[in-house]
Amino acid sequence: MEKIKGYVEHIVYRNDDNGYTVFNLNNDDGDLTCVGKFHYIEEGSLMELTGEYTVHKLYGTQLQVETSRICEPEDLVSIERYLGSGAVKGVGASLAGKIVKKFKEDTFRIIEEEPERLAEIKGISERKAREIAVQVEEKREMRKVMIFLQKYGISTTLAAKIYERYGQSVYRVIEENPYQMADHVPGVGFRTADEIAAKVGIHTDSDYRIRSGIFYTLLQSVGEGHIYLSQEALLYRALRLLEVEIAHIEGYLMDLSMEKKIILKKTENGTRVYVSRYYYMELNVARMLHDLNVDFDMSDTALTHRLHAIEENTGLFLDEMQRKAVLESICHGVTVLTGGPGTGKTTTINAMIHFFESEGMELLLAAPTGRAAKRMTEATGYEAQTIHRLLEVNGNPEEGGNTGFGRNAENPLETDAIIIDEMSMVDLPLIYALADAIMPGTRLILVGDSNQLPSVGPGSVLKDIIGSGCFSVVKLTKIFRQAGESDIVVNAHKINRGERVILDNKSRDFFFLKRQDANVIISVILTLIQKKLPKYVNAGIHDIQVLTPMRKGLLGVERLNKILQEYLNPPDKSKNEREYGERIFREGDKVMQIKNNYQLEWEVKTKYGMTVDKGLGIFNGDMGVIRSVNTYEETVTVEYDEHRLVEYPYALLEELELAYAITVHKSQGSEYPAVVIPLLQGPRQLYYRNLLYTAVTRAKSCVTLVGSDIVFQEMIQNTREQERNTSLAERIREFI
């Protein structure tokens, strides 16, 4: 083990989340590249390091640091180097030299105790002298706080956020009530605060802990899609989390209500408990949709005549319900068009587009995901974009209403009509942001399949809007001839109606391979992906999607992805890879973003490396392929749809997972050339009709189910869905 001492000359790379740092150390022997994890480090610091020398194949000799200690500058050279390193804003090498020359070894004492004396030096005013003193003190205190917080397992990035919020009060916060950090500091949740509290010695029945645990429980239910919980359900869940007796939950709820964190609403069936943000979000969405839902005074006869003319000119021939949908979209401010696959929703949308254009009206098209927007563009020939891009996302709207969008009530969308596809995927926060950016007088047409799974985010927006009974809703049910030739479409409708599906494999696009063993099923899936399906549907391996109901288990996402990766993208000396937790990310892997990240930058480049487009935001469910793993810079580059490249630092790999297999929920809004669905007995609450219907309708050319036909038929009969506690329909009816 080597021990050396020197100055941090230059930080080459720094990962603030895990502290991994590459820097140049300078001492009497010259420069040395050092690599390791550091709680806190800055250029100009004097460091004492211990570690082993290694030789990197590209970067030569390095010191792999095992332990480190920041030393106080102990001689004139050290003091001058630190002050002139840039660590103190406004003090460069020249000014640092003057300060040290004047005060010598007494420099730091002067800065701390008599900072006004710095003004004796030419170029330093009294104001600047005070600023230098404050900065030196802050640096010293911040370093102490960073090291203090590391004892509780807090990352450097999180520690910096905590220090920024509390400053020197952080010691009191940690000792008295660490749970308040869950409210004030993004990234600190209840569990992190609870771990800190346990280390500090705060009792499990502390009022702080119980209040924070109740609110955390309510937030967790939002993550499951609920907008509220009944008081009884909240108490039951909170008891399981906290593992302590809660004698009087009403008192804690009143405290949280007084703090404006929750809303309590009494109903005939008991008290509902809402997170305040989502209560007011529902209320405002109801109000805004009510305000948009104006009637336009149009002559029925003239409209019908103009619509017939459009049909003749475009070759779009509509049935009675399609024609009704177009007329309703013209006459009403808010219109809902719903129906299953093959019922002519796209044809109807196209007729709407042609009508609005013939009237000289401006039109915008959007969908919740990039894939859905791309499909909409291809189907209509009219440019569609994601709702986030339509609203000009420029921050994180999840941190507070619609503040992360450039388009809102103050800067609304300027158009005459807006058509939104795949509305079943739209959650409450997104419809709130959208409605907020639309002026009354603009027509809003919402298109979707209400029988698909609800959105990943909170709410059940499409169902609630339809269920309110307050808007024009047209449901298409007729399956058109061309669609009727597809067994995917025919069987999807049978599943939705609860009818038995014949599994004789005489179809051209709907197959069922009966197998009863999980490992045999996986073997069949690999054969399908590697040998059978690519030629059959004329697509690549990455275009064939495995959909499964579960995350865990023998046929769950986690196990399937490990096995599929092993066979579809095995280890290779020519491919870099990165292990992160229990996952391995390898060049060529198919991956998915599993949370909304509004700050991630993407760019589109030419083959010569020139950037031709760029933007912000990668969202939950976006899928791509790993193009490179840079082991030196510790980054992974993923290419998403439309050639968007995103560079992930290793610390953000928690937001990615392998996507050879994904859950049916994550497939919403997407369409794949071929879908493979493994089915064996599993939890009944996950094996129900809507989930099977959604999985089957994701396929464009071929569906292959592998597993138990008994489970398949049982899913068709299981009408139990994951019910969500929402009240948007009630709020809408209250406004009407």
PDB file of C-alpha atoms in Angstrom, residues 98-203:
ATOM      1  CA  LYS A  98      -0.263  38.703  -2.767  1.00  0.00           C
ATOM      2  CA  ILE A  99      -2.363  37.575   0.231  1.00  0.00           C
ATOM      3  CA  VAL A 100       0.150  34.913   1.311  1.00  0.00           C
ATOM      4  CA  LYS A 101       3.106  37.214   0.734  1.00  0.00           C
ATOM      5  CA  LYS A 102       1.511  39.805   3.040  1.00  0.00           C
ATOM      6  CA  PHE A 103       0.242  37.557   5.864  1.00  0.00           C
ATOM      7  CA  LYS A 104       2.405  34.426   5.476  1.00  0.00           C
ATOM      8  CA  GLU A 105       1.512  31.560   7.913  1.00  0.00           C
ATOM      9  CA  ASP A 106      -1.023  33.853   9.569  1.00  0.00           C
ATOM     10  CA  THR A 107      -3.188  33.987   6.409  1.00  0.00           C
ATOM     11  CA  PHE A 108      -6.061  31.762   7.546  1.00  0.00           C
ATOM     12  CA  ARG A 109      -6.217  33.352  11.013  1.00  0.00           C
ATOM     13  CA  ILE A 110      -6.461  36.783   9.386  1.00  0.00           C
ATOM     14  CA  ILE A 111      -9.225  35.608   7.037  1.00  0.00           C
ATOM     15  CA  GLU A 112     -11.208  34.090   9.915  1.00  0.00           C
ATOM     16  CA  GLU A 113     -10.664  36.643  12.681  1.00  0.00           C
ATOM     17  CA  GLU A 114      -9.686  39.910  10.965  1.00  0.00           C
ATOM     18  CA  PRO A 115     -10.992  39.685   7.397  1.00  0.00           C
ATOM     19  CA  GLU A 116     -11.090  43.481   7.073  1.00  0.00           C
ATOM     20  CA  ARG A 117      -7.270  43.442   6.970  1.00  0.00           C
ATOM     21  CA  LEU A 118      -7.407  41.771   3.532  1.00  0.00           C
ATOM     22  CA  ALA A 119      -8.352  45.225   2.242  1.00  0.00           C
ATOM     23  CA  GLU A 120      -4.745  46.269   2.943  1.00  0.00           C
ATOM     24  CA  ILE A 121      -3.876  44.449  -0.281  1.00  0.00           C
ATOM     25  CA  LYS A 122      -4.258  46.316  -3.548  1.00  0.00           C
ATOM     26  CA  GLY A 123      -7.178  44.956  -5.516  1.00  0.00           C
ATOM     27  CA  ILE A 124      -9.231  43.880  -2.468  1.00  0.00           C
ATOM     28  CA  SER A 125     -12.035  46.123  -1.264  1.00  0.00           C
ATOM     29  CA  GLU A 126     -13.603  45.778   2.177  1.00  0.00           C
ATOM     30  CA  ARG A 127     -16.653  44.150   0.563  1.00  0.00           C
ATOM     31  CA  LYS A 128     -14.487  41.651  -1.293  1.00  0.00           C
ATOM     32  CA  ALA A 129     -12.532  40.938   1.883  1.00  0.00           C
ATOM     33  CA  ARG A 130     -15.781  39.965   3.655  1.00  0.00           C
ATOM     34  CA  GLU A 131     -16.841  37.786   0.691  1.00  0.00           C
ATOM     35  CA  ILE A 132     -13.518  35.921   0.766  1.00  0.00           C
ATOM     36  CA  ALA A 133     -13.869  35.304   4.505  1.00  0.00           C
ATOM     37  CA  VAL A 134     -17.424  34.021   4.112  1.00  0.00           C
ATOM     38  CA  GLN A 135     -16.422  31.655   1.300  1.00  0.00           C
ATOM     39  CA  VAL A 136     -13.458  30.192   3.162  1.00  0.00           C
ATOM     40  CA  GLU A 137     -15.677  29.580   6.200  1.00  0.00           C
ATOM     41  CA  GLU A 138     -18.464  28.057   4.094  1.00  0.00           C
ATOM     42  CA  LYS A 139     -16.036  25.709   2.351  1.00  0.00           C
ATOM     43  CA  ARG A 140     -14.692  24.510   5.669  1.00  0.00           C
ATOM     44  CA  GLU A 141     -18.191  24.025   7.133  1.00  0.00           C
ATOM     45  CA  MET A 142     -19.532  22.343   4.014  1.00  0.00           C
ATOM     46  CA  ARG A 143     -16.655  19.872   4.092  1.00  0.00           C
ATOM     47  CA  LYS A 144     -17.484  19.052   7.720  1.00  0.00           C
ATOM     48  CA  VAL A 145     -21.184  18.594   6.887  1.00  0.00           C
ATOM     49  CA  MET A 146     -20.410  16.323   3.930  1.00  0.00           C
ATOM     50  CA  ILE A 147     -18.246  14.077   6.074  1.00  0.00           C
ATOM     51  CA  PHE A 148     -20.860  14.159   8.871  1.00  0.00           C
ATOM     52  CA  LEU A 149     -23.698  13.116   6.537  1.00  0.00           C
ATOM     53  CA  GLN A 150     -21.620  10.334   4.984  1.00  0.00           C
ATOM     54  CA  LYS A 151     -21.845   8.540   8.341  1.00  0.00           C
ATOM     55  CA  TYR A 152     -25.540   8.060   7.633  1.00  0.00           C
ATOM     56  CA  GLY A 153     -24.992   6.610   4.170  1.00  0.00           C
ATOM     57  CA  ILE A 154     -26.055   9.767   2.340  1.00  0.00           C
ATOM     58  CA  SER A 155     -24.589  10.287  -1.137  1.00  0.00           C
ATOM     59  CA  THR A 156     -22.521  13.348  -1.936  1.00  0.00           C
ATOM     60  CA  THR A 157     -25.218  14.804  -4.208  1.00  0.00           C
ATOM     61  CA  LEU A 158     -27.927  14.347  -1.595  1.00  0.00           C
ATOM     62  CA  ALA A 159     -25.653  15.747   1.091  1.00  0.00           C
ATOM     63  CA  ALA A 160     -25.105  18.863  -1.016  1.00  0.00           C
ATOM     64  CA  LYS A 161     -28.889  19.314  -1.384  1.00  0.00           C
ATOM     65  CA  ILE A 162     -29.358  18.886   2.381  1.00  0.00           C
ATOM     66  CA  TYR A 163     -26.612  21.415   3.130  1.00  0.00           C
ATOM     67  CA  GLU A 164     -28.076  23.853   0.612  1.00  0.00           C
ATOM     68  CA  ARG A 165     -31.478  23.608   2.342  1.00  0.00           C
ATOM     69  CA  TYR A 166     -30.391  23.702   5.989  1.00  0.00           C
ATOM     70  CA  GLY A 167     -26.813  25.043   6.151  1.00  0.00           C
ATOM     71  CA  GLN A 168     -25.435  24.833   9.679  1.00  0.00           C
ATOM     72  CA  SER A 169     -28.876  23.812  10.985  1.00  0.00           C
ATOM     73  CA  VAL A 170     -28.358  20.364   9.481  1.00  0.00           C
ATOM     74  CA  TYR A 171     -26.926  18.985  12.748  1.00  0.00           C
ATOM     75  CA  ARG A 172     -30.046  20.048  14.666  1.00  0.00           C
ATOM     76  CA  VAL A 173     -32.353  18.691  11.943  1.00  0.00           C
ATOM     77  CA  ILE A 174     -30.633  15.296  11.975  1.00  0.00           C
ATOM     78  CA  GLU A 175     -30.738  15.037  15.756  1.00  0.00           C
ATOM     79  CA  GLU A 176     -34.259  16.378  16.363  1.00  0.00           C
ATOM     80  CA  ASN A 177     -36.411  15.509  13.348  1.00  0.00           C
ATOM     81  CA  PRO A 178     -34.775  14.008  10.247  1.00  0.00           C
ATOM     82  CA  TYR A 179     -38.266  13.264   8.873  1.00  0.00           C
ATOM     83  CA  GLN A 180     -38.701  16.910   7.858  1.00  0.00           C
ATOM     84  CA  MET A 181     -36.055  16.307   5.177  1.00  0.00           C
ATOM     85  CA  ALA A 182     -38.555  14.074   3.353  1.00  0.00           C
ATOM     86  CA  ASP A 183     -40.730  17.173   2.863  1.00  0.00           C
ATOM     87  CA  HIS A 184     -38.043  19.744   2.135  1.00  0.00           C
ATOM     88  CA  VAL A 185     -35.292  17.967   0.168  1.00  0.00           C
ATOM     89  CA  PRO A 186     -35.972  16.263  -3.184  1.00  0.00           C
ATOM     90  CA  GLY A 187     -34.480  12.765  -3.109  1.00  0.00           C
ATOM     91  CA  VAL A 188     -34.955  12.190   0.628  1.00  0.00           C
ATOM     92  CA  GLY A 189     -37.928   9.918   1.175  1.00  0.00           C
ATOM     93  CA  PHE A 190     -39.450   8.473   4.317  1.00  0.00           C
ATOM     94  CA  ARG A 191     -37.276   5.358   4.286  1.00  0.00           C
ATOM     95  CA  THR A 192     -34.034   7.361   4.060  1.00  0.00           C
ATOM     96  CA  ALA A 193     -35.189   9.625   6.884  1.00  0.00           C
ATOM     97  CA  ASP A 194     -36.279   6.574   8.893  1.00  0.00           C
ATOM     98  CA  GLU A 195     -32.837   4.966   8.566  1.00  0.00           C
ATOM     99  CA  ILE A 196     -31.182   8.166   9.751  1.00  0.00           C
ATOM    100  CA  ALA A 197     -33.642   8.467  12.632  1.00  0.00           C
ATOM    101  CA  ALA A 198     -32.873   4.916  13.747  1.00  0.00           C
ATOM    102  CA  LYS A 199     -29.125   5.647  13.765  1.00  0.00           C
ATOM    103  CA  VAL A 200     -29.715   8.840  15.735  1.00  0.00           C
ATOM    104  CA  GLY A 201     -31.845   6.952  18.265  1.00  0.00           C
ATOM    105  CA  ILE A 202     -35.302   8.475  17.645  1.00  0.00           C
ATOM    106  CA  HIS A 203     -38.075   6.208  18.990  1.00  0.00           C
TER     107      HIS A 203
END
